[in-house]
CSV table of N, CA and C in Angstrom, one decimal:
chain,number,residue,atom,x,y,z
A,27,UNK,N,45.2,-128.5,54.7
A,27,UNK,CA,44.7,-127.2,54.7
A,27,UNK,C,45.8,-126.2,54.8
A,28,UNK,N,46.7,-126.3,55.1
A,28,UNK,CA,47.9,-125.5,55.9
A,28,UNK,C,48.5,-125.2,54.2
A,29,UNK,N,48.8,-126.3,53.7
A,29,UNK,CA,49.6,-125.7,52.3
A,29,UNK,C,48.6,-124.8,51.6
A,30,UNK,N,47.2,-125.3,51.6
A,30,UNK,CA,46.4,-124.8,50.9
A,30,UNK,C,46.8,-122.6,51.3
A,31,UNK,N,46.6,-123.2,52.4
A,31,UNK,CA,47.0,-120.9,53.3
A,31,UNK,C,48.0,-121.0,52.8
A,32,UNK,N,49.1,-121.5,52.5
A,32,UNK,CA,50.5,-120.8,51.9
A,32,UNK,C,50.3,-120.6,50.6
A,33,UNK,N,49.4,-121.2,50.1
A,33,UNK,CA,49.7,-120.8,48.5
A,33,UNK,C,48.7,-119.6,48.3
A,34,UNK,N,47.5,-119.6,49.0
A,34,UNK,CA,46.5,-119.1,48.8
A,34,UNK,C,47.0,-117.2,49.0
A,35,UNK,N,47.4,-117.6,50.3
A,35,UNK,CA,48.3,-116.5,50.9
A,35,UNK,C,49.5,-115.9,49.9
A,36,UNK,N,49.9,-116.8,48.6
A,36,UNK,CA,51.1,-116.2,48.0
A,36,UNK,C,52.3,-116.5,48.9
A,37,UNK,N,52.5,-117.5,49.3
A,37,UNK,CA,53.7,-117.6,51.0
A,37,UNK,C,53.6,-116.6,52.0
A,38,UNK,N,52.7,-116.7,52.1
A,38,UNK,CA,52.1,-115.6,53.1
A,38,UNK,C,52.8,-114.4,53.2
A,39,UNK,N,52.6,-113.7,51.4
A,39,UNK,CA,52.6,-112.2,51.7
A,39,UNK,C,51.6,-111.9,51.8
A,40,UNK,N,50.0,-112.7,51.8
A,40,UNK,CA,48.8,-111.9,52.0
A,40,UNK,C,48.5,-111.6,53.1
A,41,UNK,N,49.3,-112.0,54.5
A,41,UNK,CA,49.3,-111.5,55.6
A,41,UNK,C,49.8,-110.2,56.0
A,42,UNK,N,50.4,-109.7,54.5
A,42,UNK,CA,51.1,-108.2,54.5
A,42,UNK,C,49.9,-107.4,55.9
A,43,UNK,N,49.7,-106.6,56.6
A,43,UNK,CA,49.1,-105.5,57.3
A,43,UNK,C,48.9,-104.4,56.6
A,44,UNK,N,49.9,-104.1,55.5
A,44,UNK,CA,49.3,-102.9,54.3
A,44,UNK,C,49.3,-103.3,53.4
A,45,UNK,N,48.7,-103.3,52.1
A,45,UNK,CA,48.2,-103.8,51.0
A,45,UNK,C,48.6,-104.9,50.4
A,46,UNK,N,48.1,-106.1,51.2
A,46,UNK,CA,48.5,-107.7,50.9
A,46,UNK,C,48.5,-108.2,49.7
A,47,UNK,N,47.8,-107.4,48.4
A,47,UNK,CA,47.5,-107.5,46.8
A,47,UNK,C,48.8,-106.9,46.5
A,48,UNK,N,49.3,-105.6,46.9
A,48,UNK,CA,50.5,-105.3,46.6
A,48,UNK,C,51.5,-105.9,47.0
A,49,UNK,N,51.6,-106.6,47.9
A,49,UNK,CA,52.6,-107.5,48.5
A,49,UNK,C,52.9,-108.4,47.7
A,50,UNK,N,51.9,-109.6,47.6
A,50,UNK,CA,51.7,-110.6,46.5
A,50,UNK,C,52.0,-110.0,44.8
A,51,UNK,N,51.7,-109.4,44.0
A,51,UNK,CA,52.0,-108.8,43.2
A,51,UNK,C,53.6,-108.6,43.5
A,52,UNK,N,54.0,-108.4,44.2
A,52,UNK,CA,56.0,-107.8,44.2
A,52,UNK,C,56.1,-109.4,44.5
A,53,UNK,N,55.7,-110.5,45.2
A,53,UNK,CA,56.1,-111.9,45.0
A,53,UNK,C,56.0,-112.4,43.8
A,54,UNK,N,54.8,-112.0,42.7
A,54,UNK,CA,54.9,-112.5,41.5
A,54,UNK,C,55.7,-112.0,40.5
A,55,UNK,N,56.0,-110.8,40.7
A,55,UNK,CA,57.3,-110.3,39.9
A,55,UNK,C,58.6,-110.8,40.3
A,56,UNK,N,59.1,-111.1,41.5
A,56,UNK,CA,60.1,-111.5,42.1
A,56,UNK,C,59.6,-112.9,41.5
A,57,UNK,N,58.8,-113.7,41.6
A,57,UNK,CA,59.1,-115.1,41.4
A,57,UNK,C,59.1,-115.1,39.9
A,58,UNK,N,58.5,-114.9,39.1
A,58,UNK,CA,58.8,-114.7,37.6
A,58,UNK,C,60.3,-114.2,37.0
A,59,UNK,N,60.7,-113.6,37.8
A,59,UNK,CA,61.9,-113.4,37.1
A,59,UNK,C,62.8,-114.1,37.6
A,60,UNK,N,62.8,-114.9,38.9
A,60,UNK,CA,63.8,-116.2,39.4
A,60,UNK,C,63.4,-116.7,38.3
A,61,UNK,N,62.5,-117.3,38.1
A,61,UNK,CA,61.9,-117.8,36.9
A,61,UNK,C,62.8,-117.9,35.3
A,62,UNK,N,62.5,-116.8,35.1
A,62,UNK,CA,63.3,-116.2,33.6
A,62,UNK,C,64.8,-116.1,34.2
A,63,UNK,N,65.2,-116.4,35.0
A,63,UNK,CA,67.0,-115.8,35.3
A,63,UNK,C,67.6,-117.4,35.2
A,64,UNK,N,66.8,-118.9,35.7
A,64,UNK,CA,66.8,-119.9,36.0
A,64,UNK,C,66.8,-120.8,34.6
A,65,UNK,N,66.1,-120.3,33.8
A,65,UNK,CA,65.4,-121.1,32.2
A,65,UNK,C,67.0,-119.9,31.7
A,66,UNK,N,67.5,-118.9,31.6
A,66,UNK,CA,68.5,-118.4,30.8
A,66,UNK,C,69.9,-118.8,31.7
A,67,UNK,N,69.9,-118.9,32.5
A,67,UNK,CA,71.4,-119.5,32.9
A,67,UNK,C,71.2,-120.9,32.7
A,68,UNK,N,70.5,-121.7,32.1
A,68,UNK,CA,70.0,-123.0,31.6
A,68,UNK,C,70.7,-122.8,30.1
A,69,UNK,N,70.2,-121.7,29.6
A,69,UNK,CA,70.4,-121.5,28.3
A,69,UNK,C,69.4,-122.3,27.3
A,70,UNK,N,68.0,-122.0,28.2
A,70,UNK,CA,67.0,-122.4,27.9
A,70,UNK,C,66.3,-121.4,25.9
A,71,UNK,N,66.1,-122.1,25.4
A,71,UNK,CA,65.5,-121.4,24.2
A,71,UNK,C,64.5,-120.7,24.3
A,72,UNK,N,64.9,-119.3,23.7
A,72,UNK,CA,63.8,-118.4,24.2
A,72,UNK,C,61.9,-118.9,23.5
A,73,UNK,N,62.1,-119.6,23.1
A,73,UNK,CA,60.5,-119.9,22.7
A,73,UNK,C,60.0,-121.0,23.3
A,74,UNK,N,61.6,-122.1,23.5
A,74,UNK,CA,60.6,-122.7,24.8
A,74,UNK,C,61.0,-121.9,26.0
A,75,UNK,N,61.3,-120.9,26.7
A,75,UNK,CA,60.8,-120.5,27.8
A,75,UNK,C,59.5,-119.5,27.7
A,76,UNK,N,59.5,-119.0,26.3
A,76,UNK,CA,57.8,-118.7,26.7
A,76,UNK,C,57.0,-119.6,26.6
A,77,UNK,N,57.4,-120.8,26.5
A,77,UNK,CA,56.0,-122.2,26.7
A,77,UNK,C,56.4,-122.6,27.8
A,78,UNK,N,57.0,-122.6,28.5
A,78,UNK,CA,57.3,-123.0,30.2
A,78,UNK,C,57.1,-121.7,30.8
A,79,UNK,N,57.0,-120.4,30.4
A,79,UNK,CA,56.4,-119.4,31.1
A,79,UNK,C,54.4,-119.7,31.2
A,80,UNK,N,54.3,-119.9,30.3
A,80,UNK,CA,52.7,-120.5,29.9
A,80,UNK,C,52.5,-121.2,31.0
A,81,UNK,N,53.1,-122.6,30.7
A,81,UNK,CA,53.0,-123.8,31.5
A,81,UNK,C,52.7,-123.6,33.2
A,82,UNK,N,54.0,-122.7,33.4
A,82,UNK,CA,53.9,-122.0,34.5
A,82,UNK,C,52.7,-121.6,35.0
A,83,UNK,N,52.3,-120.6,34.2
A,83,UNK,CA,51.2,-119.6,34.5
A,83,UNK,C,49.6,-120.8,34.6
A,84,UNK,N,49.6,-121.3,33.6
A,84,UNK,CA,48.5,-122.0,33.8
A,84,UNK,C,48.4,-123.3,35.2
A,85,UNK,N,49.7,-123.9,35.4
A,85,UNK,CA,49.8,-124.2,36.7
A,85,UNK,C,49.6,-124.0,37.9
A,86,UNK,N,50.0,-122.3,38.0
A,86,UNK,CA,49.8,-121.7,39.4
A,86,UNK,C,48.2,-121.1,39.3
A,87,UNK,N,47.7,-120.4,38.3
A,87,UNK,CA,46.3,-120.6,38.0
A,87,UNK,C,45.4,-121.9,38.8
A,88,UNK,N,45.6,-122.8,38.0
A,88,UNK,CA,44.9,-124.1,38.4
A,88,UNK,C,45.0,-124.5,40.0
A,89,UNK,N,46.2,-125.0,40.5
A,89,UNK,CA,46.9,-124.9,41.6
A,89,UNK,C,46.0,-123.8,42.8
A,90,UNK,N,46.3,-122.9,42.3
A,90,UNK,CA,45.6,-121.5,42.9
A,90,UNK,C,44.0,-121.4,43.1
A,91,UNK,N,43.3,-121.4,41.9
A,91,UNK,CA,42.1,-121.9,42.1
A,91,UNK,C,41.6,-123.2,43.3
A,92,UNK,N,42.7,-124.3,43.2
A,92,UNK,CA,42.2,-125.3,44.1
A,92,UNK,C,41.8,-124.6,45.3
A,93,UNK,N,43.4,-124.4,45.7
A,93,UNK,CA,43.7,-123.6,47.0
A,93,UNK,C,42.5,-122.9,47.3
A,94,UNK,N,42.1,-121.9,46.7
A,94,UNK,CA,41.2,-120.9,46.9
A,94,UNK,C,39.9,-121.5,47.5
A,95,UNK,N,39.3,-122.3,46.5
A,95,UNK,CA,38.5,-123.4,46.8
A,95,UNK,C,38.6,-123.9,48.2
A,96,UNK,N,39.5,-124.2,48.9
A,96,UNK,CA,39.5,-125.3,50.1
A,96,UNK,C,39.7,-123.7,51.4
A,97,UNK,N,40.5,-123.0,51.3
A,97,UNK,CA,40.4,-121.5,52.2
A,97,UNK,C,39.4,-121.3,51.9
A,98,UNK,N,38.6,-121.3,51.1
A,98,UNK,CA,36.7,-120.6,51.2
A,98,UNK,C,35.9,-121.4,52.3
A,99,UNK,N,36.8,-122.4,52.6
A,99,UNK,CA,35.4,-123.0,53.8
A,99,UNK,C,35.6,-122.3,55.0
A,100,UNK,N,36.9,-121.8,55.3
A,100,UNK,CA,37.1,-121.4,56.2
A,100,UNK,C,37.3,-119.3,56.5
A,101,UNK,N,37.8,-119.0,55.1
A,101,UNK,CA,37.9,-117.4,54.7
A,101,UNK,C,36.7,-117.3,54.2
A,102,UNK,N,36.3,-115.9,54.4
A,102,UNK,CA,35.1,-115.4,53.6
A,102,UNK,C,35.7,-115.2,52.0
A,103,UNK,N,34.8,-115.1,51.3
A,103,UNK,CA,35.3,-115.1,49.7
A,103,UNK,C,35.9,-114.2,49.4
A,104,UNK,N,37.0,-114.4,49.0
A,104,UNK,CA,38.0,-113.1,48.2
A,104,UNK,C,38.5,-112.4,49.3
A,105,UNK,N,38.9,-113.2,50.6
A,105,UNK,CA,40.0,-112.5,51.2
A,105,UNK,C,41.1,-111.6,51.2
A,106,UNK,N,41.1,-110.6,51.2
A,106,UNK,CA,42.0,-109.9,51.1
A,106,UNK,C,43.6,-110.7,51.1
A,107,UNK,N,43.8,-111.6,51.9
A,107,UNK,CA,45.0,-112.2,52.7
A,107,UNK,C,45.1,-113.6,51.6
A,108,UNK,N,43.9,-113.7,50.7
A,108,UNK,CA,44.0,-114.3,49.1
A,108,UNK,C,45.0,-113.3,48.4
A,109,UNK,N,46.1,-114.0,47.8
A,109,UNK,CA,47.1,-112.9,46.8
A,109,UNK,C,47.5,-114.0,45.6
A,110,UNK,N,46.8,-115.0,45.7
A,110,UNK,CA,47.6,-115.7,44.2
A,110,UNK,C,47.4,-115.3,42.9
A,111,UNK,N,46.0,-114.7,43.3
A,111,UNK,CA,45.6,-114.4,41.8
A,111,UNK,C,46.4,-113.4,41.5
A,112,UNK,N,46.7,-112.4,42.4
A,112,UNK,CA,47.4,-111.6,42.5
A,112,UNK,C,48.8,-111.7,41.9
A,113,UNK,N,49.7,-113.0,42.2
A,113,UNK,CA,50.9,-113.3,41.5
A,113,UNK,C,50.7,-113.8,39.8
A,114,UNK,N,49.2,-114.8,39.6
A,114,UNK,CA,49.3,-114.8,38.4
A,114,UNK,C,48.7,-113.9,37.7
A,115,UNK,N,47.9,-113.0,38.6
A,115,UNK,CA,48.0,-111.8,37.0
A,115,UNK,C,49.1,-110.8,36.9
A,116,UNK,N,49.7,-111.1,37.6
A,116,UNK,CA,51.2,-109.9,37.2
A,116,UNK,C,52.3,-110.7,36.6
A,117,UNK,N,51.9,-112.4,36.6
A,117,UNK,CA,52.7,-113.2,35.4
A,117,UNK,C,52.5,-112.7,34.1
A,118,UNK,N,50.8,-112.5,34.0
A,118,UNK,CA,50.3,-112.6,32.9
A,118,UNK,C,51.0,-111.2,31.9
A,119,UNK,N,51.1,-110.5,33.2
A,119,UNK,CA,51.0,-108.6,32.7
A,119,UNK,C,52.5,-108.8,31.9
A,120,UNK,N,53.3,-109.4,32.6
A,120,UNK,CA,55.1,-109.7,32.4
A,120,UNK,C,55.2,-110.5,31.3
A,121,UNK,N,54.0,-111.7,31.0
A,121,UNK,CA,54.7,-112.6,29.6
A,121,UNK,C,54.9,-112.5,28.3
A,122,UNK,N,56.1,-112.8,28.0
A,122,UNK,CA,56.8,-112.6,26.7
A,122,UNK,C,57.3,-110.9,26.7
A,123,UNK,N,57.7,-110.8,27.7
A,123,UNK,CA,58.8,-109.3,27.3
A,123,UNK,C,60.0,-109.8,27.5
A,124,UNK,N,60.6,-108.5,27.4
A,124,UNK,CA,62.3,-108.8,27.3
A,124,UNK,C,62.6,-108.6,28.9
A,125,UNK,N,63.7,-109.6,29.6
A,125,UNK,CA,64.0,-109.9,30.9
A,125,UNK,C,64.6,-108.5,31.0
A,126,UNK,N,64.5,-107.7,31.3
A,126,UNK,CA,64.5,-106.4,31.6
A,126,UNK,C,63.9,-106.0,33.0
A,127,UNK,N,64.4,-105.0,33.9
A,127,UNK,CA,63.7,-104.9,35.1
A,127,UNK,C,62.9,-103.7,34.8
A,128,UNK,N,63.1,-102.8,33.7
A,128,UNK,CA,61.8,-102.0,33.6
A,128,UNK,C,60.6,-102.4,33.5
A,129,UNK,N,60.7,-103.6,32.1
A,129,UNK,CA,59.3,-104.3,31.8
A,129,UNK,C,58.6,-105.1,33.1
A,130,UNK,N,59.4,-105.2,33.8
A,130,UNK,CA,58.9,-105.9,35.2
A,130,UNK,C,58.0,-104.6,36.1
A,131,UNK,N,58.5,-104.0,36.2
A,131,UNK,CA,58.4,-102.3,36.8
A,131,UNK,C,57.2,-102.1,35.8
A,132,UNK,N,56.6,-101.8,34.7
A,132,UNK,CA,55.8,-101.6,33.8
A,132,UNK,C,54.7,-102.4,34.3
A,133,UNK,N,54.8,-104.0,33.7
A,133,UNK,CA,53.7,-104.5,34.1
A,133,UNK,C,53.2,-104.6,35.9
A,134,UNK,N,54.0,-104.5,36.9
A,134,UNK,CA,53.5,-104.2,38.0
A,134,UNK,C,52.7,-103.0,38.6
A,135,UNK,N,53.6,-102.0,37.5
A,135,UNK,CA,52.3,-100.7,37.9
A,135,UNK,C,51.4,-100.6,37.1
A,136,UNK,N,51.2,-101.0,35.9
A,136,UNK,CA,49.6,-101.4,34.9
A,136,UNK,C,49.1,-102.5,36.0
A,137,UNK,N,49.5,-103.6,36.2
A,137,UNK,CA,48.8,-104.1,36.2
A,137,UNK,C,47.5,-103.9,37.6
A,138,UNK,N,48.8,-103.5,38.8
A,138,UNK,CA,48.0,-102.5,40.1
A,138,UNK,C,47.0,-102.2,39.5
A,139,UNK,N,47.4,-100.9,38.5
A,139,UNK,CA,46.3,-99.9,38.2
A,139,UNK,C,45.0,-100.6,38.3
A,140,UNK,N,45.1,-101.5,37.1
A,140,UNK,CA,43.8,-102.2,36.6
A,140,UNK,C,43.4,-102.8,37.8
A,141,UNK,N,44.0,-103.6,38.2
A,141,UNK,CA,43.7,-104.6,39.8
A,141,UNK,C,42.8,-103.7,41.0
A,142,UNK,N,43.7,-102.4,40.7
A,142,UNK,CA,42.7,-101.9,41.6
A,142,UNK,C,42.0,-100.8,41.5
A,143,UNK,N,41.5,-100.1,39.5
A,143,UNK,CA,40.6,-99.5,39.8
A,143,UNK,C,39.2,-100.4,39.1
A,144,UNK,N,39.3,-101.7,38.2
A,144,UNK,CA,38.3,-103.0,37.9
A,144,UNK,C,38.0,-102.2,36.8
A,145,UNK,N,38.6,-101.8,35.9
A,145,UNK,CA,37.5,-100.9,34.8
A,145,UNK,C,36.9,-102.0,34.0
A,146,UNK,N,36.1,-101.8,33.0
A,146,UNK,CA,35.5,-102.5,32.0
A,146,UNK,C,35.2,-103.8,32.9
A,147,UNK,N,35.4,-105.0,32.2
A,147,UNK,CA,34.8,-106.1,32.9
A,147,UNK,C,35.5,-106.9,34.2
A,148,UNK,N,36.6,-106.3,34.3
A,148,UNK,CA,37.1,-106.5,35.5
A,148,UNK,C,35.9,-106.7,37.2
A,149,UNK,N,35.6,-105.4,37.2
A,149,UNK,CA,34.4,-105.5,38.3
A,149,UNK,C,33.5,-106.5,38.3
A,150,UNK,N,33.0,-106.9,36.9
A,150,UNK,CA,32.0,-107.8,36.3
A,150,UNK,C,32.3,-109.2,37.4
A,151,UNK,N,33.2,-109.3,37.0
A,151,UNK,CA,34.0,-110.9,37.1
A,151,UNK,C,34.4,-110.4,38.5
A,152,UNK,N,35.2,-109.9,39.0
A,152,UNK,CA,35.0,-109.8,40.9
A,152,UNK,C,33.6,-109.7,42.2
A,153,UNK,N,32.9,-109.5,41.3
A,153,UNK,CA,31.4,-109.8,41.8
A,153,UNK,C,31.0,-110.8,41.5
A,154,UNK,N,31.5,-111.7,40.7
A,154,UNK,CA,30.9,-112.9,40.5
A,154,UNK,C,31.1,-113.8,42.0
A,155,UNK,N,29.9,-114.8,41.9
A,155,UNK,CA,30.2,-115.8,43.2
A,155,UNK,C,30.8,-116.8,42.5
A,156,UNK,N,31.6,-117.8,43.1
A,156,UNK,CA,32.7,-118.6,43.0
A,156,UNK,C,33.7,-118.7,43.2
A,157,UNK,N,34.7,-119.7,43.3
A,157,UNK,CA,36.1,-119.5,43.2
A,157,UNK,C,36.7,-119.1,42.5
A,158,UNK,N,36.5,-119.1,40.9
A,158,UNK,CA,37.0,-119.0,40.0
A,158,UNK,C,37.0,-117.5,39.6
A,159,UNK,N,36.0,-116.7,40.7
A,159,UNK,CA,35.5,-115.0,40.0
A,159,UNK,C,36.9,-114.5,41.0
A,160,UNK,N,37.7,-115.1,41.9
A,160,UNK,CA,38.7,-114.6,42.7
A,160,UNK,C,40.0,-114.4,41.7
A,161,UNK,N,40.4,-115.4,40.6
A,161,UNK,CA,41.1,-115.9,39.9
A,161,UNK,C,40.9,-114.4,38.8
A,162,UNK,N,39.9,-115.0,38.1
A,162,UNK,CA,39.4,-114.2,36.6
A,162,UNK,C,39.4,-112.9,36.7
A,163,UNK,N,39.6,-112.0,38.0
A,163,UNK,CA,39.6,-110.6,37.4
A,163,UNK,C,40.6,-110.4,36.9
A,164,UNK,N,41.7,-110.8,38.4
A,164,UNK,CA,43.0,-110.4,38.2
A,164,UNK,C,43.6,-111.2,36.8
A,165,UNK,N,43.1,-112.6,36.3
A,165,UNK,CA,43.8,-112.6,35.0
A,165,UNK,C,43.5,-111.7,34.1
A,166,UNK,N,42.4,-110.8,34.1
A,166,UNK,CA,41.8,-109.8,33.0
A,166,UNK,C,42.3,-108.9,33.4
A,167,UNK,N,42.6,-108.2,34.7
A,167,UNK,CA,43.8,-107.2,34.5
A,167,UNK,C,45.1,-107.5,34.3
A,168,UNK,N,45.4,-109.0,34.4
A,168,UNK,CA,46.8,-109.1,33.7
A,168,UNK,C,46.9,-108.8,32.1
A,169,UNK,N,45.8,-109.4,31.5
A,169,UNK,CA,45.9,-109.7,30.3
A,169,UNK,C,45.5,-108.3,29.6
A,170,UNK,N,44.7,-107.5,30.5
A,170,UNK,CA,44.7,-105.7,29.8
A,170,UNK,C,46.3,-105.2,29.9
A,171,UNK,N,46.8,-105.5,31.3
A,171,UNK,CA,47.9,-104.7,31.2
A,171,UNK,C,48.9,-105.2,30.7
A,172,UNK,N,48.8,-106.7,29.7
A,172,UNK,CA,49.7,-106.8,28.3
A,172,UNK,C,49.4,-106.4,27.3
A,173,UNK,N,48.3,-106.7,27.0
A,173,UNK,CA,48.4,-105.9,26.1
A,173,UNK,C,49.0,-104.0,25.7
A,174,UNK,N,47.8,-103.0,27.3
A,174,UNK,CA,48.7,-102.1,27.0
A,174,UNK,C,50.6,-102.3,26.8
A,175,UNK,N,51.2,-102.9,27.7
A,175,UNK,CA,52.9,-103.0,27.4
A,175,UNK,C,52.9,-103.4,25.9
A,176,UNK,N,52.3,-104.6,25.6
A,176,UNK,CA,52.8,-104.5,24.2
A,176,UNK,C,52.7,-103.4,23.3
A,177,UNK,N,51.9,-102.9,22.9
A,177,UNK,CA,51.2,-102.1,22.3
A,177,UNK,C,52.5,-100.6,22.8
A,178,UNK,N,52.9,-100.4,23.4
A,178,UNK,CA,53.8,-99.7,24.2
A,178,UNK,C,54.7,-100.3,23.3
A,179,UNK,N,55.4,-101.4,23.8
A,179,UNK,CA,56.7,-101.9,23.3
A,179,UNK,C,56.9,-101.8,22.0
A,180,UNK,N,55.9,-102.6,21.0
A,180,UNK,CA,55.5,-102.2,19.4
A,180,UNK,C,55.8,-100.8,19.0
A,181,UNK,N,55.5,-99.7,19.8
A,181,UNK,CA,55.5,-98.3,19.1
A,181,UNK,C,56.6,-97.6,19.7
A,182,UNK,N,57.5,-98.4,19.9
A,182,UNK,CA,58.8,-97.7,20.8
A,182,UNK,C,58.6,-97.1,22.1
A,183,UNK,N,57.6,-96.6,22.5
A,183,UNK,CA,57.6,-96.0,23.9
A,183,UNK,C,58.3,-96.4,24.9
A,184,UNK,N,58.0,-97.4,25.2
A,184,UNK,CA,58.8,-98.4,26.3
A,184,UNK,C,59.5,-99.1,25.8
C-alpha cells in the first residue's frame, strides 16, 4: 500500500498544504523534462523520443490508475492528496513541443486553467464514479490544453 501513496500522492507532493494539484502538476513538468533532457543527452532521435514520451505517458496513466484503485479503499474518491493524474495531464499538455522552458510554462498554465475551471466535458468525467473518472479529466484537460498550444505554435503566437 505504501508505494501505492507515493505514486498516488505524485511523491508526495499531494501532501502540498496549499494546492497539492498545483504541486503535482510542477512535479510533472519537472519530471518530463528530466525526461526530455535524459533521451537528448542520449542523443535519442527525436521521433523516437516522442514514442517513449507516449510510452511514458501511457505507463504512468496505467500505473496511476492502479494506484488510485488500491488508495480508494482507504482515501475517499478523488482525494485532493491524489496528484498523478495531475502529473499525467500536464505530460499530455507538454507532448511533442520543442524542449523549451516556455512551452513547459505554456502547457502548465493551460493546463491549470482547464484542471481547474472543468469546462465542457471535463466536469462530465470528474463526476463520474470510479477510478478511472480521477484519471480522465485531467487527461481531457491535458489533451484540450495541447491542442490549444498547438494551434498557438502553428500560427506563430507562441
Amino acid at each position: 500500500m505504501k508505494i501505492h501513496k507515493i505514486i498516488a500522492t505524485g511523491l508526495g507532493t499531494g501532501y502540498a498544504p496549499i494546492a497539492p494539484g498545483t504541486a503535482g502538476s510542477i512535479l510533472g513538468i519537472l519530471l518530463f523534462w528530466l525526461l526530455n533532457y535524459l533521451l537528448g543527452s542520449l542523443n535519442i532521435d527525436s521521433q523516437i523520443s516522442l514514442l517513449l514520451n507516449l510510452f511514458a505517458i501511457i505507463f504512468v496513466l496505467l500505473i496511476g490508475v492502479y494506484s488510485i484503485k488500491k488508495v480508494h479503499t482507504v482515501w475517499e474518491h478523488d482525494a485532493s492528496k491524489i496528484v498523478i493524474d495531475e502529473v499525467v495531464g500536464v505530460w499530455i499538455a507538454i507532448y511533442a513541443m520543442p524542449f523549451e522552458w516556455q512551452y513547459y510554462l505554456y502547457a502548465f498554465i493551460l493546463f491549470r486553467f482547464f484542471d481547474i475551471t472543468k469546462p465542457l466535458f471535463i466536469r462530465r468525467l470528474d463526476k463520474m464514479p470510479g477510478d478511472w473518472s480521477v484519471m480522465l479529466d485531467d487527461v481531457l484537460a491535458g489533451i484540450y490544453s495541447l491542442i490549444v498550444i498547438q494551434v498557438l505554435f502553428y500560427f506563430n503566437v507562441i
